[in-house]
mmCIF file of C-alpha atoms in Angstrom:
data_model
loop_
_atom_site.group_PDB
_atom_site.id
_atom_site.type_symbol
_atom_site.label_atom_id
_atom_site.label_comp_id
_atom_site.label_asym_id
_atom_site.label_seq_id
_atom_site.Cartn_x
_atom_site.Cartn_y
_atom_site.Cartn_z
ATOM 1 C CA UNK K 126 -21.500 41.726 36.205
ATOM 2 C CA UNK K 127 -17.943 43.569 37.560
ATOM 3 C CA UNK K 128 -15.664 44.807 35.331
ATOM 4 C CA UNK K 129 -13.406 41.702 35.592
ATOM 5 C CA UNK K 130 -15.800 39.914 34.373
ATOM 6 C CA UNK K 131 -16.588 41.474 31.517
ATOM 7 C CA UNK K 132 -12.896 42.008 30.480
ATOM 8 C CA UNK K 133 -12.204 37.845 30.639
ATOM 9 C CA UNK K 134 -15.051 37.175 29.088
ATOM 10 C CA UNK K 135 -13.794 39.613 25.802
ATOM 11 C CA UNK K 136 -10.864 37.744 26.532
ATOM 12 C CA UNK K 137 -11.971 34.530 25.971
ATOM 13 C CA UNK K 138 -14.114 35.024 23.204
ATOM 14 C CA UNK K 139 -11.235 36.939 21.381
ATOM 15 C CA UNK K 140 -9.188 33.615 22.354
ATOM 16 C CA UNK K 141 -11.745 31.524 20.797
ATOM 17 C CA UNK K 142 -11.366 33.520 17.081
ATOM 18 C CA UNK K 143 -7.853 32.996 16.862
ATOM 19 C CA UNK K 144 -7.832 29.525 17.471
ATOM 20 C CA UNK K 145 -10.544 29.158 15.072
ATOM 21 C CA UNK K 146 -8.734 31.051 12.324
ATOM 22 C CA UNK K 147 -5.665 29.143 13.212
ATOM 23 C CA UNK K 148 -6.932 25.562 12.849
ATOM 24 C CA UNK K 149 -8.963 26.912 9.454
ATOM 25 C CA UNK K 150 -5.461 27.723 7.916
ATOM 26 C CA UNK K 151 -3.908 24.260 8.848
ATOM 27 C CA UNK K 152 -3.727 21.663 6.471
ATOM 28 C CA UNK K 153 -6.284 19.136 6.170
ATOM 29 C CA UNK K 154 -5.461 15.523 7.347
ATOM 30 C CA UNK K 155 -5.441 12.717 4.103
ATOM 31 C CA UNK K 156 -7.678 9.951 4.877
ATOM 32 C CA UNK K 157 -6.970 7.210 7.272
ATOM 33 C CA UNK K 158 -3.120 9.129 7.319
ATOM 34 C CA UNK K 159 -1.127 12.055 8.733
ATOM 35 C CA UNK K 160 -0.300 14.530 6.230
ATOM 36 C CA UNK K 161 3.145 14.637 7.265
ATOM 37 C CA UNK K 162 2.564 18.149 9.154
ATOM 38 C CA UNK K 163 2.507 19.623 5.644
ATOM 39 C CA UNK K 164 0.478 20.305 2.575
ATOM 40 C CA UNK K 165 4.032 20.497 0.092
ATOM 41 C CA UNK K 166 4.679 18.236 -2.222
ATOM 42 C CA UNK K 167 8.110 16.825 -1.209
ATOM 43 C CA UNK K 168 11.609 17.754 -2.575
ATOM 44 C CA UNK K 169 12.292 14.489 -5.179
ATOM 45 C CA UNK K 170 15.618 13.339 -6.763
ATOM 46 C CA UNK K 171 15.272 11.947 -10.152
ATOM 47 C CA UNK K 172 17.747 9.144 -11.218
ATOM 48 C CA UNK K 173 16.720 8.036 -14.864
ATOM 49 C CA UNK K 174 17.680 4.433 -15.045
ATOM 50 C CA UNK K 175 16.484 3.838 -19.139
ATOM 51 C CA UNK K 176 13.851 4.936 -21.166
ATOM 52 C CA UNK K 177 10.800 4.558 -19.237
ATOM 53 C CA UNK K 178 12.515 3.265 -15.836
ATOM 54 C CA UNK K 179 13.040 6.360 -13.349
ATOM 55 C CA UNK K 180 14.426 5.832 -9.373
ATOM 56 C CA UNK K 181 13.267 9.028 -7.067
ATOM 57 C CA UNK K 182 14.771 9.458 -3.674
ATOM 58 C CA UNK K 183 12.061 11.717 -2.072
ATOM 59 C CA UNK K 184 12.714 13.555 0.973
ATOM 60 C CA UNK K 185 9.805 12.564 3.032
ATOM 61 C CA UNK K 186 8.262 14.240 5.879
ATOM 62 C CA UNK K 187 6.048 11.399 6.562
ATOM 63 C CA UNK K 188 9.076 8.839 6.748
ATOM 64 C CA UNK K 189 11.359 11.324 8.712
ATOM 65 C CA UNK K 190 13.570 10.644 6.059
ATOM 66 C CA UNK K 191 14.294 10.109 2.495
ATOM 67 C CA UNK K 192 12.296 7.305 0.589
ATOM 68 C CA UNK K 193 12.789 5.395 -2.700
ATOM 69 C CA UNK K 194 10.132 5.138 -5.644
ATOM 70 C CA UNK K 195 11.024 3.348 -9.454
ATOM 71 C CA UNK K 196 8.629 4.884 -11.985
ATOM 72 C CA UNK K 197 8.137 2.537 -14.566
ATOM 73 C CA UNK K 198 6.675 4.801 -17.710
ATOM 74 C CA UNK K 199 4.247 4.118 -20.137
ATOM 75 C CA UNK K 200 4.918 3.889 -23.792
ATOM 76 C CA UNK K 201 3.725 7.585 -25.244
ATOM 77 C CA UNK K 202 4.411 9.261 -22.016
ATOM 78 C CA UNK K 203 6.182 12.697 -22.282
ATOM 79 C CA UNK K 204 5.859 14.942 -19.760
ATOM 80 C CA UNK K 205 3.530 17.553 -20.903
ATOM 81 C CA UNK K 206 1.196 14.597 -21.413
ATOM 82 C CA UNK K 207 -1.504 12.903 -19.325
ATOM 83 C CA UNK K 208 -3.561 12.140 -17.164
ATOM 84 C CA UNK K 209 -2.537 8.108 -16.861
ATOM 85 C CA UNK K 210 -3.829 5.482 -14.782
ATOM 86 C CA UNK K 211 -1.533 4.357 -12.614
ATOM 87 C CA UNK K 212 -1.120 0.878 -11.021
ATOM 88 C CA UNK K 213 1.202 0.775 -7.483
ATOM 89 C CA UNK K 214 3.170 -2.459 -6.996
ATOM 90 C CA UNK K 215 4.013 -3.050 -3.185
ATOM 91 C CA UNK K 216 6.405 -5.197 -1.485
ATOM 92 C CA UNK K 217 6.771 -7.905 0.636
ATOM 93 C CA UNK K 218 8.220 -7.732 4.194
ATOM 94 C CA UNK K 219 11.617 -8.362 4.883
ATOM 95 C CA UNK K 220 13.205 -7.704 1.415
ATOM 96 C CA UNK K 221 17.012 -5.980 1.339
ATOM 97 C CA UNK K 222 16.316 -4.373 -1.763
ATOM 98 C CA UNK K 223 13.042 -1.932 -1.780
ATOM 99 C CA UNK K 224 12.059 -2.245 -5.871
ATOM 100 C CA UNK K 225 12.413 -6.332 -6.068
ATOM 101 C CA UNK K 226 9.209 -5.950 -8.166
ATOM 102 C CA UNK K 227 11.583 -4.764 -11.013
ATOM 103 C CA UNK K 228 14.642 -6.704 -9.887
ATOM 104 C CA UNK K 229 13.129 -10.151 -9.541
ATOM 105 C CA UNK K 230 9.711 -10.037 -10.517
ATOM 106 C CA UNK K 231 9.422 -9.193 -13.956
ATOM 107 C CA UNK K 232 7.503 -5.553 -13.390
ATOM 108 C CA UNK K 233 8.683 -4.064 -16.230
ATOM 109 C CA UNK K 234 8.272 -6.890 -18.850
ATOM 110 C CA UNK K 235 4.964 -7.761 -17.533
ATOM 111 C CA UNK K 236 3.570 -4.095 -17.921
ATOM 112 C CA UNK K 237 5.753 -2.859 -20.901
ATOM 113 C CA UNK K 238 2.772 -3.568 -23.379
ATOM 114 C CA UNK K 239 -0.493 -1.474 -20.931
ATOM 115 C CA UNK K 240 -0.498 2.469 -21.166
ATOM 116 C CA UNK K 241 -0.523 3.432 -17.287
ATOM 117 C CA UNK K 242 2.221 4.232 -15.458
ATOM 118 C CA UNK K 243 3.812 1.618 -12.561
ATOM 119 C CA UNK K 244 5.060 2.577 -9.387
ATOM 120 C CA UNK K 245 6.622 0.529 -7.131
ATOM 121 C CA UNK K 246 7.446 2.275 -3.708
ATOM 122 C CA UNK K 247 9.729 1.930 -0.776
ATOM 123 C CA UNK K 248 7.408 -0.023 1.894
ATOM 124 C CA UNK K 249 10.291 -0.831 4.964
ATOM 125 C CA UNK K 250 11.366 -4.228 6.301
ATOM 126 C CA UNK K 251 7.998 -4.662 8.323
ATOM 127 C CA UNK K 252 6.019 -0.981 7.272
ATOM 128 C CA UNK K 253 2.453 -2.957 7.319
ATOM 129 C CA UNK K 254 1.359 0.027 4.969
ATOM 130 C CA UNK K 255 0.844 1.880 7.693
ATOM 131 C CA UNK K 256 1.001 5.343 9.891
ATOM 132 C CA UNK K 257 2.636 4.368 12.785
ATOM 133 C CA UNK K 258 1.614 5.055 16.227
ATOM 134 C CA UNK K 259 5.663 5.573 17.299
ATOM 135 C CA UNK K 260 7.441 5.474 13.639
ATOM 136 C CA UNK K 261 7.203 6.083 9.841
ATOM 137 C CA UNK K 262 4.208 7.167 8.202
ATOM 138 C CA UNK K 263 3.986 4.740 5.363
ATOM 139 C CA UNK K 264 0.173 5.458 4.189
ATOM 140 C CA UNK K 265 1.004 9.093 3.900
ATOM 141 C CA UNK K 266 4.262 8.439 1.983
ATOM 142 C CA UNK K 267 2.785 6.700 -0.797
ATOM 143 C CA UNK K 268 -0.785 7.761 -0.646
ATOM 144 C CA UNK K 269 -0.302 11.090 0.004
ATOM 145 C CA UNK K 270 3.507 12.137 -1.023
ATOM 146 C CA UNK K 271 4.489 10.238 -3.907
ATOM 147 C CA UNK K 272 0.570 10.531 -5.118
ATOM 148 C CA UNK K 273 1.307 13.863 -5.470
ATOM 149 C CA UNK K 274 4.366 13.475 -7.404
ATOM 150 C CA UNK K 275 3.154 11.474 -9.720
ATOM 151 C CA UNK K 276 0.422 13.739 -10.393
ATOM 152 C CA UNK K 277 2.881 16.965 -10.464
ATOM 153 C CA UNK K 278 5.361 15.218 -12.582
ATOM 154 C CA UNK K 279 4.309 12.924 -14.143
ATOM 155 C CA UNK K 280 0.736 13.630 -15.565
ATOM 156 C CA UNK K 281 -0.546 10.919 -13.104
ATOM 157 C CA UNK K 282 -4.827 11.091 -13.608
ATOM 158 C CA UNK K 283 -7.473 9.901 -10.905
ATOM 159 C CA UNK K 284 -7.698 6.244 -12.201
ATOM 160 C CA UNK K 285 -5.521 3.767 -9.322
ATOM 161 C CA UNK K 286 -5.150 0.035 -9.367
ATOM 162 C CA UNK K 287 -3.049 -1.513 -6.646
ATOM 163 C CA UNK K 288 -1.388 -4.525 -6.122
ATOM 164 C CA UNK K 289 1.027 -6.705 -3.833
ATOM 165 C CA UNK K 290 2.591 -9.766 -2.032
ATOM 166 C CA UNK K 291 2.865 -10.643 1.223
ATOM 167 C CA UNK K 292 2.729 -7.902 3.252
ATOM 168 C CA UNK K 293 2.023 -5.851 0.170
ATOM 169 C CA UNK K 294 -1.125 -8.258 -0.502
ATOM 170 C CA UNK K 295 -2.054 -6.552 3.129
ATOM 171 C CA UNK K 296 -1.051 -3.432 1.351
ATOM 172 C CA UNK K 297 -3.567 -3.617 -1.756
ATOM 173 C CA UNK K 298 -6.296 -4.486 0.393
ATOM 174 C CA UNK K 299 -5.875 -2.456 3.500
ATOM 175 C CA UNK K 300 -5.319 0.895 1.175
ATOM 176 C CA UNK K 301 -8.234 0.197 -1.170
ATOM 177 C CA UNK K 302 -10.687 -0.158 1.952
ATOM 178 C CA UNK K 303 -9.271 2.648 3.936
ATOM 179 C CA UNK K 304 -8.971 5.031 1.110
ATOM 180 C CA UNK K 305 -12.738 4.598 -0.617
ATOM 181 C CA UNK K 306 -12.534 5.659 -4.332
ATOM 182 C CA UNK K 307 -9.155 5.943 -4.619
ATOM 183 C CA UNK K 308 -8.394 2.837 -6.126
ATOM 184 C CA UNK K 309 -10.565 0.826 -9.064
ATOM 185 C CA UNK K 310 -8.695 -2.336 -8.385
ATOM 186 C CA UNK K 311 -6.677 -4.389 -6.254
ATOM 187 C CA UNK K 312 -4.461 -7.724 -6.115
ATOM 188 C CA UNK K 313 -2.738 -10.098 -3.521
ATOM 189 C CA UNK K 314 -0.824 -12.457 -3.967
ATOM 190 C CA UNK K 315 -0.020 -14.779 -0.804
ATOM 191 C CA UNK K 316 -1.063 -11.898 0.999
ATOM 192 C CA UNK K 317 -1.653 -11.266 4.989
ATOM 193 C CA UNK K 318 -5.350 -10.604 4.581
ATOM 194 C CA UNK K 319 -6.077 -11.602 8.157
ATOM 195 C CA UNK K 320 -3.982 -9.980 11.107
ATOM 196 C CA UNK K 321 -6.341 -11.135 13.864
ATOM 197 C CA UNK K 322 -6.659 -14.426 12.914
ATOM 198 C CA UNK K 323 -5.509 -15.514 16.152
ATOM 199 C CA UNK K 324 -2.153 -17.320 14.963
ATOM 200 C CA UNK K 325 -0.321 -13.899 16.087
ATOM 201 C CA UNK K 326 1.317 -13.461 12.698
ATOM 202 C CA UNK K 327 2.172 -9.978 12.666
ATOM 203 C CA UNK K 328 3.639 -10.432 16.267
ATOM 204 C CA UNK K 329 6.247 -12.815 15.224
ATOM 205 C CA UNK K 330 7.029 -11.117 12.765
ATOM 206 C CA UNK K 331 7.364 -8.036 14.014
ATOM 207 C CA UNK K 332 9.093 -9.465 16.746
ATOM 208 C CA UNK K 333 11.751 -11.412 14.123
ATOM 209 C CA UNK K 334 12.864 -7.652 12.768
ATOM 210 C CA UNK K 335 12.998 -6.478 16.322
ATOM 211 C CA UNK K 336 10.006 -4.237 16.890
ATOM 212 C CA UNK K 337 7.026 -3.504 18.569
ATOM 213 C CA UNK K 338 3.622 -4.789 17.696
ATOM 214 C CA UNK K 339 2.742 -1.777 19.625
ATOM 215 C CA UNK K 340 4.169 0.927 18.072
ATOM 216 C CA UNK K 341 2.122 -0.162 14.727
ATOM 217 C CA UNK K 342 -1.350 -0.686 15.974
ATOM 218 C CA UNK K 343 -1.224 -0.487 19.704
ATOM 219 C CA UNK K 344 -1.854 -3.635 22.110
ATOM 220 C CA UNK K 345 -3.520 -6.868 20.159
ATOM 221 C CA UNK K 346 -7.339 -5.583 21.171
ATOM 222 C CA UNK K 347 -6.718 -1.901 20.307
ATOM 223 C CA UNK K 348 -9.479 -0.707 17.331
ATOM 224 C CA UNK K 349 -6.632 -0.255 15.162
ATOM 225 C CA UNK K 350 -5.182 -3.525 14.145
ATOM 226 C CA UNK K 351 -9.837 -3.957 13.060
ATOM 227 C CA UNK K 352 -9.020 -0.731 11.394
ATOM 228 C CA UNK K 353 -6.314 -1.966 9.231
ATOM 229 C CA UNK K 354 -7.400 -5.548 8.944
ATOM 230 C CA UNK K 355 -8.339 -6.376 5.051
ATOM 231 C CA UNK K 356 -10.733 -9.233 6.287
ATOM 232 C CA UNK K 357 -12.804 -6.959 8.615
ATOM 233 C CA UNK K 358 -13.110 -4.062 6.357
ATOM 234 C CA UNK K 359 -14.367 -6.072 3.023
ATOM 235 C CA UNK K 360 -17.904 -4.106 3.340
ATOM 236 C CA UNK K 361 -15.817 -1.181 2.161
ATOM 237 C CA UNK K 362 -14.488 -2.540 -1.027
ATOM 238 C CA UNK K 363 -17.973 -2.942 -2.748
ATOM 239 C CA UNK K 364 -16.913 -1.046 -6.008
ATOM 240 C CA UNK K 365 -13.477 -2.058 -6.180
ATOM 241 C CA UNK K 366 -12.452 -5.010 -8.346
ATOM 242 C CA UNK K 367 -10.464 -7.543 -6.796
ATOM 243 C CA UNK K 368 -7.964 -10.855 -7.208
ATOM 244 C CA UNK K 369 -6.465 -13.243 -4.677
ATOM 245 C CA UNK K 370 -4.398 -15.981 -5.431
ATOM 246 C CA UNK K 371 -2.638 -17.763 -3.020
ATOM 247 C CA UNK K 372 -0.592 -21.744 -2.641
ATOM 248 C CA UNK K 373 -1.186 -24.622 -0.647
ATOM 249 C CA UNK K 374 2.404 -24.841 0.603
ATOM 250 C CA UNK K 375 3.060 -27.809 -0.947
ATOM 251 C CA UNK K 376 6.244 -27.952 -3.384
ATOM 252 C CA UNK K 377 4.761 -26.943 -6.702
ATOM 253 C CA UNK K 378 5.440 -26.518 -10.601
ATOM 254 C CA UNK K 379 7.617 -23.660 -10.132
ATOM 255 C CA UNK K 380 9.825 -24.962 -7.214
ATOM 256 C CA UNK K 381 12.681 -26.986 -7.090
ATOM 257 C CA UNK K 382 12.733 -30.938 -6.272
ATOM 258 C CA UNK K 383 14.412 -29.870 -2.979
ATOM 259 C CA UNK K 384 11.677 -27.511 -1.761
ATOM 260 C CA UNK K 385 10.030 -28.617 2.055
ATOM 261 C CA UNK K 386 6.697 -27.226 2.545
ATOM 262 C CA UNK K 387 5.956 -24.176 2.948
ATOM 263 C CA UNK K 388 3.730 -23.813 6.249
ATOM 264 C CA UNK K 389 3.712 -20.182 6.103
ATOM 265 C CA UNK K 390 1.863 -20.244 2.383
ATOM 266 C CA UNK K 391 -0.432 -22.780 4.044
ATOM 267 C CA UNK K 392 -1.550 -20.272 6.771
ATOM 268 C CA UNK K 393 -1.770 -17.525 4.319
ATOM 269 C CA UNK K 394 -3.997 -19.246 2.170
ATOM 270 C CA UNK K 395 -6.410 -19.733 4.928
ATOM 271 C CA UNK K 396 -6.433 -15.935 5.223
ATOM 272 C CA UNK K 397 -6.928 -15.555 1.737
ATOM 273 C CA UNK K 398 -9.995 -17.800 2.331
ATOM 274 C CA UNK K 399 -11.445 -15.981 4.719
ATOM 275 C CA UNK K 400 -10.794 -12.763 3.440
ATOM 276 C CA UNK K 401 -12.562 -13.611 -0.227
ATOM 277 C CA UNK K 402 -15.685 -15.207 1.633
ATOM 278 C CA UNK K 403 -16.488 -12.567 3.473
ATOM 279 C CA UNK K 404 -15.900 -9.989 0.971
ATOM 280 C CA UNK K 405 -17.923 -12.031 -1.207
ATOM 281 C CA UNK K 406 -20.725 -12.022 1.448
ATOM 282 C CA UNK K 407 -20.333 -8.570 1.303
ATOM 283 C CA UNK K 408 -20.975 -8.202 -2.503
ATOM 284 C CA UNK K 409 -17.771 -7.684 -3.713
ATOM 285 C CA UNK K 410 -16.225 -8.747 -7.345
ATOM 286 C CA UNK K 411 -13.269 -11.000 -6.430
ATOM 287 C CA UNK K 412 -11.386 -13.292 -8.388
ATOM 288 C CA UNK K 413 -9.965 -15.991 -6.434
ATOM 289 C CA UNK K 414 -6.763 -18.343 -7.961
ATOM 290 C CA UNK K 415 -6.461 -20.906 -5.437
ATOM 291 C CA UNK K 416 -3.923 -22.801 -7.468
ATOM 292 C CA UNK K 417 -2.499 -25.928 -5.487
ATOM 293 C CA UNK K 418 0.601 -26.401 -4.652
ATOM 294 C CA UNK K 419 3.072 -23.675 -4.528
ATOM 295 C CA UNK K 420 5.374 -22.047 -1.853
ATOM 296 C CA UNK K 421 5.836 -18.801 -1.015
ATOM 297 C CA UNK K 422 8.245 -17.302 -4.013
ATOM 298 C CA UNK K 423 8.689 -14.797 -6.535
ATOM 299 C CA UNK K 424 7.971 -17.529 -9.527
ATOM 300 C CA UNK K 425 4.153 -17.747 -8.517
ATOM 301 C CA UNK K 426 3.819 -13.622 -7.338
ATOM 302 C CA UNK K 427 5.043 -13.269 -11.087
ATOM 303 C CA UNK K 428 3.047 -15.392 -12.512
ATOM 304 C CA UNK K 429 0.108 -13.611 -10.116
ATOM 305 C CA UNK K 430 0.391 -10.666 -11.239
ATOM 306 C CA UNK K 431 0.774 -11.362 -14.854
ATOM 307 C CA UNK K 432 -3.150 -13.386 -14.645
ATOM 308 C CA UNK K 433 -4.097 -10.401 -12.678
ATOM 309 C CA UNK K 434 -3.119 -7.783 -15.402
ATOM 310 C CA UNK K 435 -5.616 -7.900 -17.126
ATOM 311 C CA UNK K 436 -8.157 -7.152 -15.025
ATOM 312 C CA UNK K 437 -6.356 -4.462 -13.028
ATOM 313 C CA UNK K 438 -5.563 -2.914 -15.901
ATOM 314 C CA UNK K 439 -8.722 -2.865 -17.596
ATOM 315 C CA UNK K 440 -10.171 -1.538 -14.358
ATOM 316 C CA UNK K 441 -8.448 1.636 -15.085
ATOM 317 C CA UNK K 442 -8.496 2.224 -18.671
ATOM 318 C CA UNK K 443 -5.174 0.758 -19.376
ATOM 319 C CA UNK K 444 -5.680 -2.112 -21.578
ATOM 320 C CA UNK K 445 -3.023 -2.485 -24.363
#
């Protein structure tokens, strides 16, 4: 062997080390989510709104921008104290104000009397919950961002229970698979449990707030949209305690006399259908409140989540 030879190969083998030491000192990756590009706990704002009722405006590196987060505090809670469960509250698509849990659907009422700690994140018009392939990093931002800030500031412990509507119901579900052992419990209500149910729900929708299927999941047979799909990943909430409720459609108790039916709640109770058989095929706990009629409306997520309390929060040490 020449010279040359010998001098590239100490070349390349000295090439190898640093990359090696190099990719040991970055970050690791959350799961099922980009880290943002950092390991930091982001720079946070704290607005306090009342006693237990905090608004954060964190400066996200996973969003590309600044996010919103109400904090909805246990009673007890000081901030030398902890750690407390903590129970996430997501949103439905399409909503102008990002914290319509505690605006218009009772959040703080409902939870005022368990000892865990609420959160109710910033989710976008159409943020599926999701990293996206050409956009916001939603999954990072509240699994891996304002998790730690809760647990930095707050006291926040190792004991999750998540719930949503709508889109959020996707939320709950999608999280609780993709993230195993993160999360005790989990809720929809009228959620989008099945994105591939051939009805090309998520397109229109999409579509409606002018983007791009696309730029979510890729095209409509790319791995992802499986990936993220709550009815084809129930064989990884075995463990988790869960409750779907969903309406027929049909003007119920809580609507007015004017109310048309609702096709949309229609549709997404056939999700919710699917979704609950075959993560009951699976093995897994769910609760199922199939009530009737009932359109798609804040009067029966409330009511939702106030039959679901109990069980979320006695999933995570948080009963009264």
């Amino acid at each position: 062997m020449n010279r040359t030879a010998v001098r590239l190969g100490v070349f390349l083998l000295a090439a190898v080390a640093v990359v090696a030491v190099l990719m040991a000192l970055l970050p690791p990756s959350s799961p099922g989510g980009r880290d943002g590009g950092s390991s930091r706990t982001p720079a946070v704002a704290v607005k306090k709104l009342g006693g237990r009722d905090h608004e954060l405006t964190v400066t996200s590196i996973a969003l590309g921008r600044e996010g919103m987060v109400r904090v909805l505090l246990p009673e007890g809670w000081t901030p030398d104290s902890g750690p407390w469960p903590v129970l996430y509250l997501l949103n439905g698509c399409c909503q102008s104000d990002y914290d319509t849990w505690v605006t218009r659907g009772k959040a703080a009422s409902l939870t005022s009397g368990y000892r865990a700690i609420v959160v109710v994140p910033e989710g976008g018009a159409v943020g599926f919950y999701s990293d996206w392939r050409d956009g916001p990093g939603w999954e990072t931002f509240h699994l891996t961002e304002v998790r730690r800030i809760l647990e930095r500031d707050y006291g926040a412990g190792d004991r999750r229970a998540v719930a949503g509507l709508s889109m959020g119901g996707f939320g709950a579900m999608s999280y609780a698979a993709r993230h195993p052992g993160m999360f005790q419990a989990a809720a929809s209500f009228s959620g989008v449990l099945h994105t591939r149910d051939g009805n090309g729900g998520v397109d229109w929708l999409l579509n409606r707030n002018g983007e791009d299927s696309a730029k979510l999941w890729g095209p409509p047979r790319d791995p992802e949209w499986a990936a993220h799909n709550p009815a084809d990943l129930t064989g990884a909430l075995r463990g988790v305690r869960l409750f779907v409720s969903s309406g027929d459609g049909s003007p119920g108790p809580l609507d007015g006399a004017s109310e048309q039916r609702d096709e949309g709640e229609a549709a997404l109770l056939g999700q919710a259908v699917t979704f609950a058989e075959r993560a009951r095929a699976n093995g897994v706990d769910v609760t199922v409140d199939f009530y009737g009629p009932g359109t798609h409306s804040w009067p029966y997520w409330s009511r939702g989540l106030e039959r679901a309390l109990p069980m979320l929060m006695g999933s995570i040490g948080a009963a009264p």
